[in-house]
XYZ file of N, CA and C in Angstrom:
864
model
N 0.841 -1.191 0.000
C 0.000 0.000 0.000
C 0.881 1.249 0.000
N 0.605 2.188 -0.896
C 1.376 3.426 -0.943
C 1.041 4.301 0.255
N 1.904 5.281 0.521
C 1.657 6.197 1.629
C 0.341 6.944 1.433
N 0.083 7.391 0.184
C -1.142 8.139 -0.082
C -2.366 7.253 0.110
N -2.290 6.028 -0.377
C -3.398 5.095 -0.195
C -3.649 4.856 1.288
N -2.569 4.713 2.052
C -2.715 4.503 3.486
C -3.363 5.685 4.175
N -3.017 6.894 3.756
C -3.621 8.082 4.365
C -5.118 8.164 4.049
N -5.470 7.876 2.804
C -6.876 7.916 2.414
C -7.673 6.858 3.169
N -7.111 5.671 3.286
C -7.820 4.593 3.983
C -7.937 4.891 5.473
N -6.918 5.524 6.023
C -6.980 5.893 7.436
C -8.149 6.840 7.697
N -8.335 7.805 6.818
C -9.443 8.740 7.000
C -10.785 8.028 6.893
N -10.873 7.051 6.003
C -12.107 6.253 5.913
C -12.352 5.503 7.213
N -11.317 4.882 7.746
C -11.467 4.131 8.996
C -11.949 5.032 10.132
N -11.520 6.291 10.118
C -11.951 7.223 11.158
C -13.376 7.712 10.933
N -13.743 7.929 9.681
C -15.057 8.521 9.376
C -16.187 7.497 9.363
N -15.914 6.301 8.909
C -16.982 5.311 8.725
C -17.783 5.046 10.002
N -17.138 4.802 11.156
C -17.935 4.573 12.367
C -18.780 5.779 12.767
N -18.292 6.985 12.498
C -19.069 8.177 12.829
C -20.356 8.220 12.021
N -20.295 7.764 10.777
C -21.504 7.674 9.954
C -22.401 6.531 10.416
N -21.828 5.369 10.683
C -22.607 4.147 10.909
C -23.435 4.174 12.183
N -23.150 5.105 13.072
C -23.925 5.226 14.315
C -25.426 5.245 14.044
N -25.836 5.894 12.949
C -27.265 6.075 12.695
C -27.986 4.749 12.450
N -27.254 3.707 12.102
C -27.886 2.420 11.844
C -28.019 1.557 13.098
N -27.390 1.978 14.193
C -27.354 1.134 15.380
C -27.751 1.832 16.683
N -27.706 3.136 16.744
C -27.956 3.844 18.002
C -29.397 3.684 18.456
N -29.628 3.520 19.740
C -31.006 3.411 20.229
C -31.844 4.638 19.901
N -31.200 5.808 19.879
C -31.939 7.026 19.544
C -32.464 6.969 18.107
N -31.697 6.333 17.220
C -32.139 6.201 15.826
C -33.331 5.249 15.728
N -33.294 4.171 16.485
C -34.432 3.252 16.475
C -35.674 3.905 17.076
N -35.482 4.752 18.075
C -36.629 5.467 18.648
C -37.242 6.415 17.630
N -36.418 7.118 16.894
C -36.939 8.018 15.860
C -37.626 7.224 14.738
N -37.062 6.076 14.401
C -37.673 5.240 13.374
C -39.032 4.717 13.835
N -39.107 4.300 15.089
C -40.377 3.803 15.625
C -41.426 4.904 15.633
N -41.003 6.132 15.928
C -41.950 7.245 15.950
C -42.533 7.517 14.561
N -41.760 7.194 13.525
C -42.268 7.331 12.166
C -43.215 6.194 11.790
N -43.110 5.089 12.508
C -43.954 3.938 12.221
C -43.221 2.720 11.704
N -41.879 2.764 11.691
C -41.109 1.616 11.209
C -40.980 0.549 12.290
N -41.005 -0.695 11.868
C -40.717 -1.796 12.777
C -39.252 -1.717 13.182
N -38.988 -1.999 14.448
C -37.613 -1.900 14.937
C -37.132 -3.202 15.577
N -37.854 -4.293 15.329
C -37.388 -5.579 15.829
C -36.173 -6.069 15.045
N -35.937 -5.476 13.886
C -34.722 -5.677 13.112
C -34.295 -4.320 12.570
N -33.064 -4.205 12.109
C -32.573 -2.881 11.724
C -32.845 -2.519 10.277
N -33.309 -3.459 9.462
C -33.381 -3.205 8.027
C -34.433 -2.192 7.589
N -35.634 -2.154 8.155
C -36.565 -1.114 7.701
C -35.989 0.294 7.841
N -35.397 0.578 9.003
C -34.829 1.917 9.188
C -33.547 2.085 8.381
N -32.755 1.023 8.230
C -31.528 1.130 7.440
C -31.842 1.580 6.019
N -32.758 0.884 5.374
C -33.071 1.242 3.991
C -33.702 2.630 3.915
N -34.506 2.989 4.897
C -35.099 4.327 4.905
C -34.029 5.393 5.117
N -33.205 5.246 6.154
C -32.179 6.254 6.456
C -31.234 6.442 5.273
N -30.778 5.339 4.685
C -29.722 5.463 3.687
C -30.254 5.857 2.316
N -31.453 5.418 1.961
C -31.988 5.691 0.628
C -32.733 7.012 0.541
N -33.132 7.595 1.668
C -33.972 8.798 1.638
C -33.384 9.942 0.808
N -32.061 10.168 0.808
C -31.545 11.254 -0.034
C -31.836 11.067 -1.522
N -32.066 9.830 -1.945
C -32.367 9.557 -3.351
C -33.816 9.879 -3.705
N -34.664 10.085 -2.695
C -36.089 10.265 -2.935
C -36.821 8.942 -2.811
N -38.071 8.923 -3.222
C -38.899 7.716 -3.095
C -38.574 6.737 -4.227
N -37.369 6.210 -4.205
C -36.888 5.360 -5.280
C -37.448 3.945 -5.148
N -37.376 3.216 -6.262
C -37.877 1.850 -6.261
C -36.760 0.877 -5.894
N -37.110 -0.401 -5.837
C -36.157 -1.418 -5.401
C -34.982 -1.544 -6.371
N -35.247 -1.403 -7.674
C -34.161 -1.544 -8.644
C -33.086 -0.480 -8.433
N -33.513 0.742 -8.135
C -32.536 1.820 -7.913
C -31.709 1.546 -6.663
N -32.347 1.106 -5.616
C -31.614 0.815 -4.382
C -30.675 -0.370 -4.592
N -31.138 -1.415 -5.255
C -30.286 -2.571 -5.517
C -29.047 -2.158 -6.288
N -29.232 -1.327 -7.302
C -28.102 -0.915 -8.122
C -27.108 -0.046 -7.389
N -27.590 0.878 -6.583
C -26.683 1.803 -5.912
C -26.050 1.189 -4.660
N -26.797 0.365 -3.936
C -26.242 -0.267 -2.737
C -25.314 -1.427 -3.108
N -25.567 -2.049 -4.230
C -24.708 -3.039 -4.891
C -24.663 -4.411 -4.218
N -24.408 -4.484 -2.931
C -24.098 -5.789 -2.343
C -25.316 -6.564 -1.858
N -26.477 -5.923 -1.814
C -27.662 -6.600 -1.296
C -28.363 -7.419 -2.377
N -28.889 -8.561 -1.978
C -29.715 -9.354 -2.880
C -30.934 -8.549 -3.319
N -31.270 -8.561 -4.602
C -32.495 -7.874 -5.049
C -33.730 -8.352 -4.301
N -33.731 -9.599 -3.934
C -34.856 -10.164 -3.186
C -34.981 -9.506 -1.810
N -33.844 -9.283 -1.150
C -33.870 -8.636 0.163
C -34.305 -7.189 0.040
N -33.750 -6.470 -0.936
C -34.142 -5.074 -1.122
C -35.640 -4.978 -1.371
N -36.159 -5.868 -2.211
C -37.575 -5.835 -2.542
C -38.485 -6.088 -1.365
N -37.956 -6.703 -0.317
C -38.766 -6.946 0.879
C -39.019 -5.660 1.661
N -38.195 -4.621 1.422
C -38.297 -3.382 2.185
C -38.597 -2.153 1.327
N -38.182 -2.190 0.080
C -38.342 -1.036 -0.803
C -39.230 -1.443 -1.983
N -40.232 -0.644 -2.319
C -40.531 0.725 -1.873
C -41.439 0.830 -0.652
N -41.665 -0.283 0.065
C -42.613 -0.249 1.185
C -42.245 0.797 2.230
N -40.930 1.083 2.383
C -40.530 2.063 3.403
C -41.166 3.427 3.157
N -41.455 3.760 1.886
C -42.013 5.085 1.585
C -43.513 5.152 1.855
N -44.152 4.012 2.057
C -45.564 4.033 2.450
C -45.711 4.297 3.938
N -44.612 4.159 4.684
C -44.617 4.448 6.121
C -44.333 5.931 6.357
N -43.323 6.447 5.667
C -42.955 7.862 5.819
C -42.313 8.339 4.522
N -42.515 9.597 4.207
C -41.917 10.169 3.002
C -40.419 10.357 3.202
N -39.653 10.432 2.110
C -38.223 10.703 2.259
C -37.924 11.975 3.058
N -38.718 13.026 2.880
C -38.487 14.258 3.640
C -38.670 14.028 5.134
N -39.707 13.270 5.488
C -39.940 12.971 6.909
C -38.813 12.108 7.456
N -38.323 11.176 6.647
C -37.221 10.319 7.073
C -35.955 11.149 7.295
N -35.674 12.069 6.395
C -34.476 12.896 6.547
C -34.542 13.760 7.797
N -35.699 14.304 8.074
C -35.847 15.109 9.288
C -35.630 14.257 10.527
N -36.204 13.057 10.533
C -36.042 12.162 11.681
C -34.599 11.690 11.799
N -33.961 11.482 10.673
C -32.552 11.070 10.687
C -31.685 12.145 11.324
N -31.943 13.393 10.997
C -31.196 14.478 11.614
C -31.382 14.516 13.124
N -32.628 14.297 13.565
C -32.880 14.252 15.014
C -32.157 13.073 15.648
N -32.142 11.950 14.950
C -31.476 10.761 15.481
C -29.980 11.000 15.647
N -29.356 11.610 14.656
C -27.923 11.899 14.747
C -27.641 12.876 15.879
N -28.440 13.924 15.971
C -28.272 14.906 17.047
C -28.324 14.220 18.408
N -29.332 13.411 18.631
C -29.507 12.749 19.927
C -28.410 11.717 20.176
N -28.073 10.944 19.158
C -27.064 9.903 19.333
C -25.697 10.507 19.629
N -25.328 11.565 18.906
C -24.044 12.198 19.151
C -23.996 12.856 20.527
N -25.096 13.439 20.947
C -25.111 14.039 22.288
C -24.945 12.967 23.354
N -25.564 11.809 23.132
C -25.424 10.717 24.095
C -23.997 10.165 24.102
N -23.374 10.101 22.945
C -22.032 9.531 22.845
C -20.948 10.501 23.301
N -21.078 11.773 22.919
C -19.986 12.720 23.096
C -20.229 13.765 24.187
N -21.431 13.806 24.750
C -21.716 14.709 25.850
C -21.480 16.171 25.513
N -20.840 16.881 26.422
C -20.633 18.318 26.258
C -19.731 18.666 25.079
N -19.002 17.686 24.566
C -18.096 17.982 23.452
C -18.831 18.393 22.176
N -20.119 18.073 22.081
C -20.850 18.487 20.879
C -20.926 20.006 20.786
N -20.764 20.697 21.900
C -20.795 22.164 21.908
C -19.396 22.770 21.936
N -18.374 21.910 21.901
C -17.015 22.406 22.094
C -16.314 22.831 20.822
N -15.232 23.594 20.965
C -14.509 24.129 19.805
C -13.815 23.053 18.981
N -13.369 21.970 19.599
C -12.646 20.955 18.844
C -13.583 20.218 17.890
N -14.792 19.911 18.331
C -15.723 19.255 17.421
C -16.111 20.207 16.290
N -16.294 21.484 16.610
C -16.609 22.459 15.565
C -15.467 22.553 14.556
N -14.227 22.489 15.034
C -13.080 22.523 14.127
C -13.056 21.284 13.242
N -13.332 20.126 13.839
C -13.389 18.887 13.061
C -14.474 18.966 11.996
N -15.620 19.513 12.375
C -16.727 19.632 11.420
C -16.344 20.527 10.254
N -15.644 21.605 10.527
C -15.254 22.528 9.467
C -14.254 21.886 8.511
N -13.279 21.176 9.042
C -12.299 20.514 8.193
C -12.954 19.403 7.368
N -13.803 18.619 8.013
C -14.480 17.543 7.290
C -15.401 18.105 6.217
N -16.062 19.215 6.528
C -16.926 19.847 5.524
C -16.115 20.327 4.335
N -14.930 20.853 4.594
C -14.098 21.328 3.491
C -13.746 20.175 2.546
N -13.415 19.028 3.121
C -13.112 17.862 2.288
C -14.348 17.377 1.556
N -15.454 17.245 2.269
C -16.678 16.728 1.655
C -17.178 17.640 0.549
N -17.047 18.934 0.740
C -17.516 19.893 -0.265
C -16.685 19.848 -1.537
N -15.472 19.299 -1.431
C -14.594 19.200 -2.598
C -14.804 17.905 -3.381
N -15.660 17.032 -2.891
C -15.869 15.737 -3.544
C -16.534 15.916 -4.903
N -15.951 15.324 -5.921
C -16.567 15.291 -7.250
C -17.558 14.128 -7.242
N -18.834 14.434 -7.309
C -19.857 13.397 -7.192
C -20.414 12.980 -8.546
N -19.765 13.390 -9.621
C -20.201 12.994 -10.955
C -20.173 11.472 -11.081
N -21.291 10.886 -11.467
C -21.359 9.441 -11.616
C -21.358 8.684 -10.308
N -21.592 9.368 -9.200
C -21.609 8.727 -7.875
C -22.966 9.019 -7.245
N -23.949 8.158 -7.472
C -25.334 8.492 -7.113
C -25.584 8.709 -5.633
N -25.006 7.896 -4.771
C -25.262 8.068 -3.346
C -24.546 9.300 -2.801
N -23.323 9.521 -3.243
C -22.609 10.722 -2.806
C -23.290 11.975 -3.324
N -23.746 11.939 -4.571
C -24.414 13.109 -5.142
C -25.690 13.439 -4.397
N -26.458 12.417 -4.047
C -27.709 12.641 -3.322
C -27.427 13.221 -1.944
N -26.408 12.701 -1.261
C -26.059 13.229 0.060
C -25.549 14.657 -0.030
N -24.718 14.927 -1.042
C -24.135 16.261 -1.185
C -25.165 17.314 -1.552
N -26.278 16.901 -2.144
C -27.315 17.854 -2.546
C -28.173 18.317 -1.373
N -28.066 17.641 -0.238
C -28.858 18.026 0.928
C -28.261 19.274 1.577
N -29.086 20.089 2.232
C -28.550 21.277 2.915
C -27.656 20.896 4.091
N -26.674 21.727 4.349
C -25.778 21.470 5.472
C -26.495 21.789 6.790
N -26.407 20.909 7.771
C -26.990 21.200 9.088
C -26.289 22.380 9.753
N -27.015 23.087 10.581
C -26.441 24.226 11.291
C -25.553 23.788 12.452
N -25.953 22.749 13.172
C -25.208 22.316 14.348
C -23.926 21.612 13.914
N -22.778 21.994 14.484
C -21.509 21.401 14.057
C -21.466 19.882 14.159
N -22.047 19.315 15.228
C -21.939 17.863 15.365
C -22.753 17.139 14.304
N -23.906 17.692 13.922
C -24.692 17.070 12.853
C -24.028 17.323 11.503
N -23.397 18.496 11.348
C -22.641 18.774 10.124
C -21.462 17.812 9.980
N -20.835 17.455 11.096
C -19.740 16.485 11.047
C -20.258 15.147 10.541
N -21.399 14.718 11.044
C -21.988 13.462 10.559
C -22.301 13.567 9.073
N -22.848 14.689 8.651
C -23.204 14.868 7.247
C -21.952 14.801 6.367
N -20.881 15.439 6.798
C -19.633 15.386 6.037
C -19.112 13.957 5.958
N -19.127 13.253 7.089
C -18.675 11.858 7.102
C -19.517 11.009 6.169
N -20.802 11.330 6.072
C -21.700 10.576 5.210
C -21.391 10.811 3.733
N -21.189 12.061 3.352
C -20.826 12.355 1.960
C -19.526 11.637 1.599
N -18.547 11.704 2.495
C -17.249 11.107 2.215
C -17.329 9.588 2.131
N -18.135 8.948 2.984
C -18.219 7.493 2.925
C -19.034 7.045 1.728
N -20.062 7.780 1.345
C -20.818 7.401 0.156
C -19.990 7.661 -1.110
N -19.183 8.707 -1.091
C -18.264 8.966 -2.198
C -17.300 7.797 -2.354
N -16.740 7.351 -1.250
C -15.837 6.192 -1.303
C -16.596 4.942 -1.738
N -17.803 4.756 -1.196
C -18.576 3.570 -1.531
C -18.938 3.503 -2.999
N -19.335 4.634 -3.573
C -19.633 4.666 -5.002
C -18.391 4.297 -5.813
N -17.246 4.813 -5.393
C -16.003 4.472 -6.077
C -15.649 3.003 -5.908
N -15.959 2.452 -4.757
C -15.692 1.029 -4.505
C -16.503 0.166 -5.454
N -17.751 0.543 -5.698
C -18.570 -0.195 -6.661
C -17.921 -0.146 -8.041
N -17.421 1.019 -8.424
C -16.713 1.139 -9.696
C -15.518 0.198 -9.745
N -14.746 0.151 -8.662
C -13.570 -0.726 -8.619
C -13.962 -2.192 -8.723
N -15.045 -2.577 -8.083
C -15.510 -3.962 -8.157
C -15.940 -4.322 -9.580
N -16.645 -3.407 -10.218
C -17.085 -3.651 -11.595
C -15.884 -3.746 -12.526
N -14.908 -2.859 -12.340
C -13.697 -2.917 -13.151
C -12.976 -4.251 -12.977
N -13.072 -4.829 -11.779
C -12.429 -6.115 -11.500
C -13.259 -7.300 -11.987
N -14.430 -7.030 -12.551
C -15.275 -8.105 -13.061
C -15.981 -8.890 -11.989
N -16.264 -8.247 -10.847
C -16.938 -8.915 -9.741
C -18.383 -8.438 -9.654
N -19.331 -9.380 -9.764
C -20.727 -9.008 -9.605
C -21.034 -8.886 -8.112
N -22.246 -8.475 -7.724
C -22.507 -8.222 -6.300
C -22.207 -9.399 -5.380
N -22.660 -10.594 -5.718
C -22.411 -11.713 -4.804
C -20.943 -12.125 -4.849
N -20.316 -12.080 -6.022
C -18.885 -12.377 -6.108
C -18.057 -11.375 -5.307
N -18.517 -10.134 -5.254
C -17.820 -9.122 -4.461
C -17.751 -9.536 -2.998
N -18.844 -10.071 -2.498
C -18.882 -10.485 -1.100
C -18.113 -11.785 -0.884
N -18.310 -12.758 -1.763
C -17.627 -14.046 -1.617
C -16.112 -13.849 -1.660
N -15.646 -13.027 -2.595
C -14.199 -12.801 -2.705
C -13.658 -12.052 -1.506
N -14.479 -11.195 -0.901
C -14.052 -10.450 0.282
C -13.958 -11.378 1.486
N -14.926 -12.272 1.619
C -14.854 -13.267 2.686
C -13.649 -14.171 2.490
N -13.325 -14.463 1.230
C -12.227 -15.378 0.936
C -10.881 -14.844 1.383
N -10.724 -13.512 1.456
C -9.452 -12.935 1.917
C -9.489 -12.615 3.408
N -10.560 -13.021 4.093
C -10.621 -12.867 5.546
C -11.164 -11.553 6.037
N -11.877 -10.811 5.181
C -12.441 -9.535 5.618
C -13.487 -9.735 6.708
N -14.225 -10.812 6.627
C -15.204 -11.204 7.641
C -15.624 -12.630 7.337
N -16.215 -13.294 8.318
C -16.700 -14.650 8.103
C -17.873 -14.641 7.116
N -18.046 -15.695 6.344
C -19.184 -15.752 5.423
C -20.516 -15.509 6.112
N -20.640 -15.926 7.377
C -21.892 -15.738 8.104
C -22.244 -14.264 8.257
N -21.231 -13.428 8.339
C -21.470 -11.991 8.472
C -22.103 -11.444 7.189
N -21.653 -11.941 6.064
C -22.176 -11.475 4.784
C -23.573 -12.004 4.492
N -24.041 -12.956 5.281
C -25.410 -13.459 5.100
C -26.430 -12.351 5.301
N -26.041 -11.277 5.985
C -26.950 -10.154 6.202
C -27.356 -9.487 4.903
N -26.653 -9.766 3.822
C -26.975 -9.150 2.530
C -28.039 -9.921 1.759
N -28.499 -11.030 2.304
C -29.689 -11.680 1.774
C -29.497 -12.689 0.667
N -28.260 -13.041 0.346
C -28.045 -14.031 -0.712
C -28.277 -15.434 -0.169
N -28.856 -16.303 -0.966
C -29.105 -17.682 -0.548
C -27.800 -18.473 -0.558
N -27.811 -19.626 0.094
C -26.627 -20.489 0.083
C -26.276 -20.906 -1.340
N -27.310 -21.155 -2.145
C -27.064 -21.557 -3.531
C -26.421 -20.426 -4.327
N -26.888 -19.202 -4.110
C -26.305 -18.051 -4.815
C -24.870 -17.812 -4.370
N -24.617 -17.962 -3.070
C -23.265 -17.795 -2.544
C -22.339 -18.861 -3.129
N -22.807 -20.104 -3.146
C -22.009 -21.200 -3.674
C -21.727 -21.009 -5.164
N -22.730 -20.558 -5.907
C -22.540 -20.323 -7.336
C -21.515 -19.215 -7.571
N -21.566 -18.166 -6.743
C -20.571 -17.102 -6.851
C -19.176 -17.627 -6.601
N -19.041 -18.480 -5.587
C -17.744 -19.088 -5.317
C -17.270 -19.955 -6.467
N -18.194 -20.648 -7.098
C -17.833 -21.477 -8.245
C -17.291 -20.649 -9.391
N -17.899 -19.502 -9.631
C -17.407 -18.627 -10.699
C -16.008 -18.101 -10.375
N -15.769 -17.820 -9.106
C -14.432 -17.358 -8.713
C -13.401 -18.474 -8.880
N -13.791 -19.710 -8.570
C -12.884 -20.847 -8.754
C -12.529 -21.010 -10.226
N -13.504 -20.834 -11.097
C -13.247 -20.952 -12.536
C -12.242 -19.905 -13.007
N -12.195 -18.779 -12.337
C -11.254 -17.715 -12.684
C -9.917 -17.867 -11.959
N -9.795 -18.914 -11.144
C -8.558 -19.128 -10.407
C -8.380 -18.203 -9.233
N -9.488 -17.671 -8.699
C -9.430 -16.697 -7.612
C -9.733 -17.290 -6.242
N -10.258 -18.507 -6.222
C -10.687 -19.094 -4.950
C -10.397 -20.588 -4.937
N -10.001 -21.064 -3.763
C -9.779 -22.491 -3.558
C -11.106 -23.185 -3.257
N -11.080 -24.511 -3.281
C -12.289 -25.278 -2.992
C -12.770 -25.058 -1.557
N -11.855 -24.752 -0.643
C -12.247 -24.542 0.756
C -12.783 -23.134 1.020
N -12.903 -22.316 -0.024
C -13.465 -20.983 0.139
C -12.452 -19.894 0.407
N -11.187 -20.242 0.537
C -10.162 -19.222 0.745
C -9.640 -18.728 -0.604
N -9.068 -17.544 -0.590
C -8.583 -16.948 -1.825
C -7.260 -17.564 -2.254
N -7.092 -17.711 -3.553
C -5.788 -18.054 -4.102
C -4.900 -16.814 -4.076
N -3.640 -16.982 -4.454
C -2.759 -15.817 -4.543
C -3.355 -14.779 -5.500
N -3.912 -15.264 -6.612
C -4.523 -14.347 -7.572
C -5.734 -13.647 -6.971
N -6.486 -14.374 -6.141
C -7.636 -13.774 -5.479
C -7.228 -12.685 -4.506
N -6.156 -12.940 -3.757
C -5.648 -11.912 -2.839
C -5.172 -10.688 -3.612
N -4.482 -10.913 -4.706
C -3.989 -9.794 -5.508
C -5.141 -8.980 -6.091
N -6.175 -9.667 -6.556
C -7.313 -8.955 -7.127
C -7.990 -8.082 -6.082
N -8.206 -8.628 -4.893
C -8.867 -7.834 -3.850
C -7.974 -6.687 -3.390
N -6.672 -6.905 -3.347
C -5.761 -5.807 -3.001
C -5.835 -4.713 -4.059
N -5.950 -5.105 -5.311
C -6.085 -4.115 -6.390
C -7.398 -3.350 -6.267
N -8.472 -4.045 -5.880
C -9.767 -3.383 -5.689
C -9.656 -2.327 -4.596
N -9.020 -2.664 -3.484
C -8.891 -1.707 -2.386
C -7.978 -0.543 -2.778
N -6.904 -0.853 -3.513
C -6.021 0.220 -3.973
C -6.762 1.160 -4.916
N -7.519 0.586 -5.834
C -8.289 1.404 -6.772
C -9.345 2.215 -6.027
N -9.965 1.622 -5.021
C -10.954 2.348 -4.214
C -10.303 3.543 -3.532
N -9.106 3.350 -2.997
C -8.384 4.459 -2.370
C -8.098 5.562 -3.383
N -7.688 5.175 -4.585
C -7.411 6.164 -5.630
C -8.657 6.998 -5.933
N -9.781 6.310 -6.062
C -11.024 6.997 -6.401
C -11.567 7.822 -5.234
N -11.127 7.502 -4.016
C -11.588 8.230 -2.829
C -10.670 9.375 -2.434
N -9.559 9.538 -3.146
C -8.532 10.488 -2.700
C -8.896 11.944 -2.951
N -9.724 12.202 -3.958
C -9.992 13.573 -4.376
C -10.372 14.540 -3.272
N -11.385 14.221 -2.460
C -11.799 15.178 -1.435
C -10.692 15.553 -0.456
N -9.802 14.602 -0.180
C -8.771 14.860 0.835
C -7.686 15.793 0.318
N -7.618 15.976 -1.006
C -6.659 16.932 -1.564
C -7.038 18.364 -1.229
N -8.286 18.572 -0.775
C -8.709 19.914 -0.379
C -8.085 20.335 0.943
N -7.511 19.388 1.664
C -6.829 19.680 2.927
C -5.338 19.463 2.732
N -4.523 20.354 3.282
C -3.084 20.109 3.208
C -2.699 19.077 4.263
N -1.433 18.683 4.257
C -0.987 17.602 5.138
C -1.246 17.930 6.606
N -0.996 19.178 6.998
C -1.205 19.568 8.390
C -2.680 19.527 8.756
N -3.542 19.922 7.837
C -4.976 19.895 8.114
C -5.507 18.470 8.202
N -4.997 17.587 7.344
C -5.417 16.183 7.424
C -4.972 15.572 8.748
N -3.767 15.891 9.149
C -3.275 15.361 10.418
C -4.084 15.931 11.586
N -4.422 17.201 11.502
C -5.227 17.811 12.566
C -6.606 17.168 12.625
N -7.211 16.927 11.475
C -8.519 16.285 11.471
C -8.425 14.883 12.073
N -7.379 14.157 11.757
C -7.189 12.827 12.353
C -7.113 12.913 13.870
N -6.382 13.912 14.359
C -6.252 14.095 15.814
C -7.606 14.400 16.451
N -8.393 15.214 15.767
C -9.689 15.612 16.316
C -10.701 14.469 16.276
N -10.633 13.656 15.223
C -11.594 12.555 15.092
C -11.240 11.369 15.981
N -9.974 11.232 16.332
C -9.534 10.073 17.103
C -10.340 9.810 18.365
N -10.488 10.811 19.248
C -11.260 10.572 20.472
C -12.730 10.242 20.209
N -13.304 10.833 19.167
C -14.691 10.529 18.820
C -14.799 9.087 18.337
N -13.832 8.673 17.535
C -13.775 7.287 17.049
C -13.694 6.323 18.229
N -12.845 6.651 19.196
C -12.697 5.793 20.376
C -14.029 5.670 21.119
N -14.742 6.782 21.243
C -16.020 6.749 21.948
C -17.052 5.903 21.211
N -17.092 6.028 19.889
C -18.057 5.236 19.122
C -17.726 3.753 19.223
N -16.470 3.403 18.995
C -16.076 1.999 19.064
C -16.273 1.460 20.479
N -15.907 2.279 21.459
C -16.036 1.848 22.849
C -17.460 1.721 23.338
N -18.388 2.344 22.625
C -19.794 2.271 23.040
C -20.386 0.885 22.857
N -19.780 0.082 21.990
C -20.319 -1.242 21.702
C -21.519 -1.236 20.767
N -21.865 -0.064 20.213
C -23.018 0.013 19.321
C -22.773 -0.727 18.009
N -21.554 -0.637 17.496
C -21.263 -1.186 16.185
C -20.783 -2.633 16.306
N -21.113 -3.475 15.338
C -20.648 -4.864 15.388
C -19.140 -4.933 15.278
N -18.526 -5.878 15.987
C -17.072 -6.004 15.976
C -16.565 -6.544 14.649
N -17.419 -7.257 13.930
C -17.074 -7.799 12.622
C -18.081 -7.241 11.622
N -17.584 -6.718 10.498
C -18.485 -6.007 9.596
C -18.198 -6.354 8.156
N -19.176 -6.070 7.299
C -19.068 -6.417 5.884
C -18.142 -5.492 5.111
N -17.709 -4.397 5.740
C -16.813 -3.456 5.053
C -15.353 -3.815 5.231
N -15.079 -4.725 6.136
C -13.698 -5.133 6.350
C -12.855 -4.132 7.099
N -13.489 -3.206 7.805
C -12.734 -2.215 8.569
C -11.939 -2.939 9.656
N -10.673 -2.604 9.737
C -9.787 -3.293 10.654
C -9.110 -4.502 10.030
N -9.594 -4.921 8.853
C -9.015 -6.070 8.158
C -8.347 -5.660 6.845
N -8.811 -4.550 6.250
C -8.210 -4.079 4.993
C -7.746 -2.648 5.175
C-alpha cells in the first residue's frame, strides 16, 4: 500500500464509524419507531435512512446503488418504506437521530470548539468531492448542510463514505466482480466470516454459485479461501478504491489532514467503545 493510499484509507477508517452510528444507536431506532417503522430488526430503518436522499426510489434503484444486497432482500423493504414515511420525513427524523445519538455519545463535546473545528475541516473535504457518476454521494451532497456542528460532522462523514462507496462499486465492476462475487471474494481474503455477509440476503445456492465462478477464474480455492490471484485482485480493488476516494482529501493540506485525524480520534474511540457497532463487519474495517 502506498503512503497516499494509506492516508486515504486511514481517514475512511476514522469517518466510517461516525456515519454508521445512525444504523445502530437506540436514539435512531426510537426516531424510526416514531415514524412507524418496525424496529425488531434494523433493516426497515436502514433502507429508509440510507436511501432517503435519493427520494422515493424503487427497489431496482436501491439494488443498483447499494450493490451488495440481494435484489430479493431489497424488494422486501423497498418501496414499502415510503408508504410508512416520506423521504423528507425520514431525513428530518434522521437528523434528530444523529443529534440525539451524538449528544449521548460525546456529551458536552458536541458544543465544544474541537468538534466544531473537526466539522469545518471535514466539511471542506466533503464539499470538494466530485460526485459525478456517484449516485449516493451526489444525493447526500445535494442536501442542505446542518447548522449544528456535530450534525454537520456526521453529514460530512456521510458524503465522504458514500463517495468512497460509489467508487468502490466502480472498482468492483472494473475487476469483473458481480454483487455476490464481491462479497464471496471479500470473505475469501478474511475480511469477515461468510456468516457476516449473510446479512446481505443471498441464498446459500447463490453464494455457492458465486464461489464457483471465482474458482473458474482461479481466484478461490475449494475450501473458500482466496488463491494468490484472489488476494492480488482484492488488493487491487482496495487500492483502486483508495485512488477513487482520494480527491476530497486533496482539499486539505498535510497539516490539516493530520489535525482532522487528531480531532476525530477521540470521537472514534467513543463510538467503538460504546459497543453500538458490530465487531465484525461487511466493510472489512480493521481487516483491509
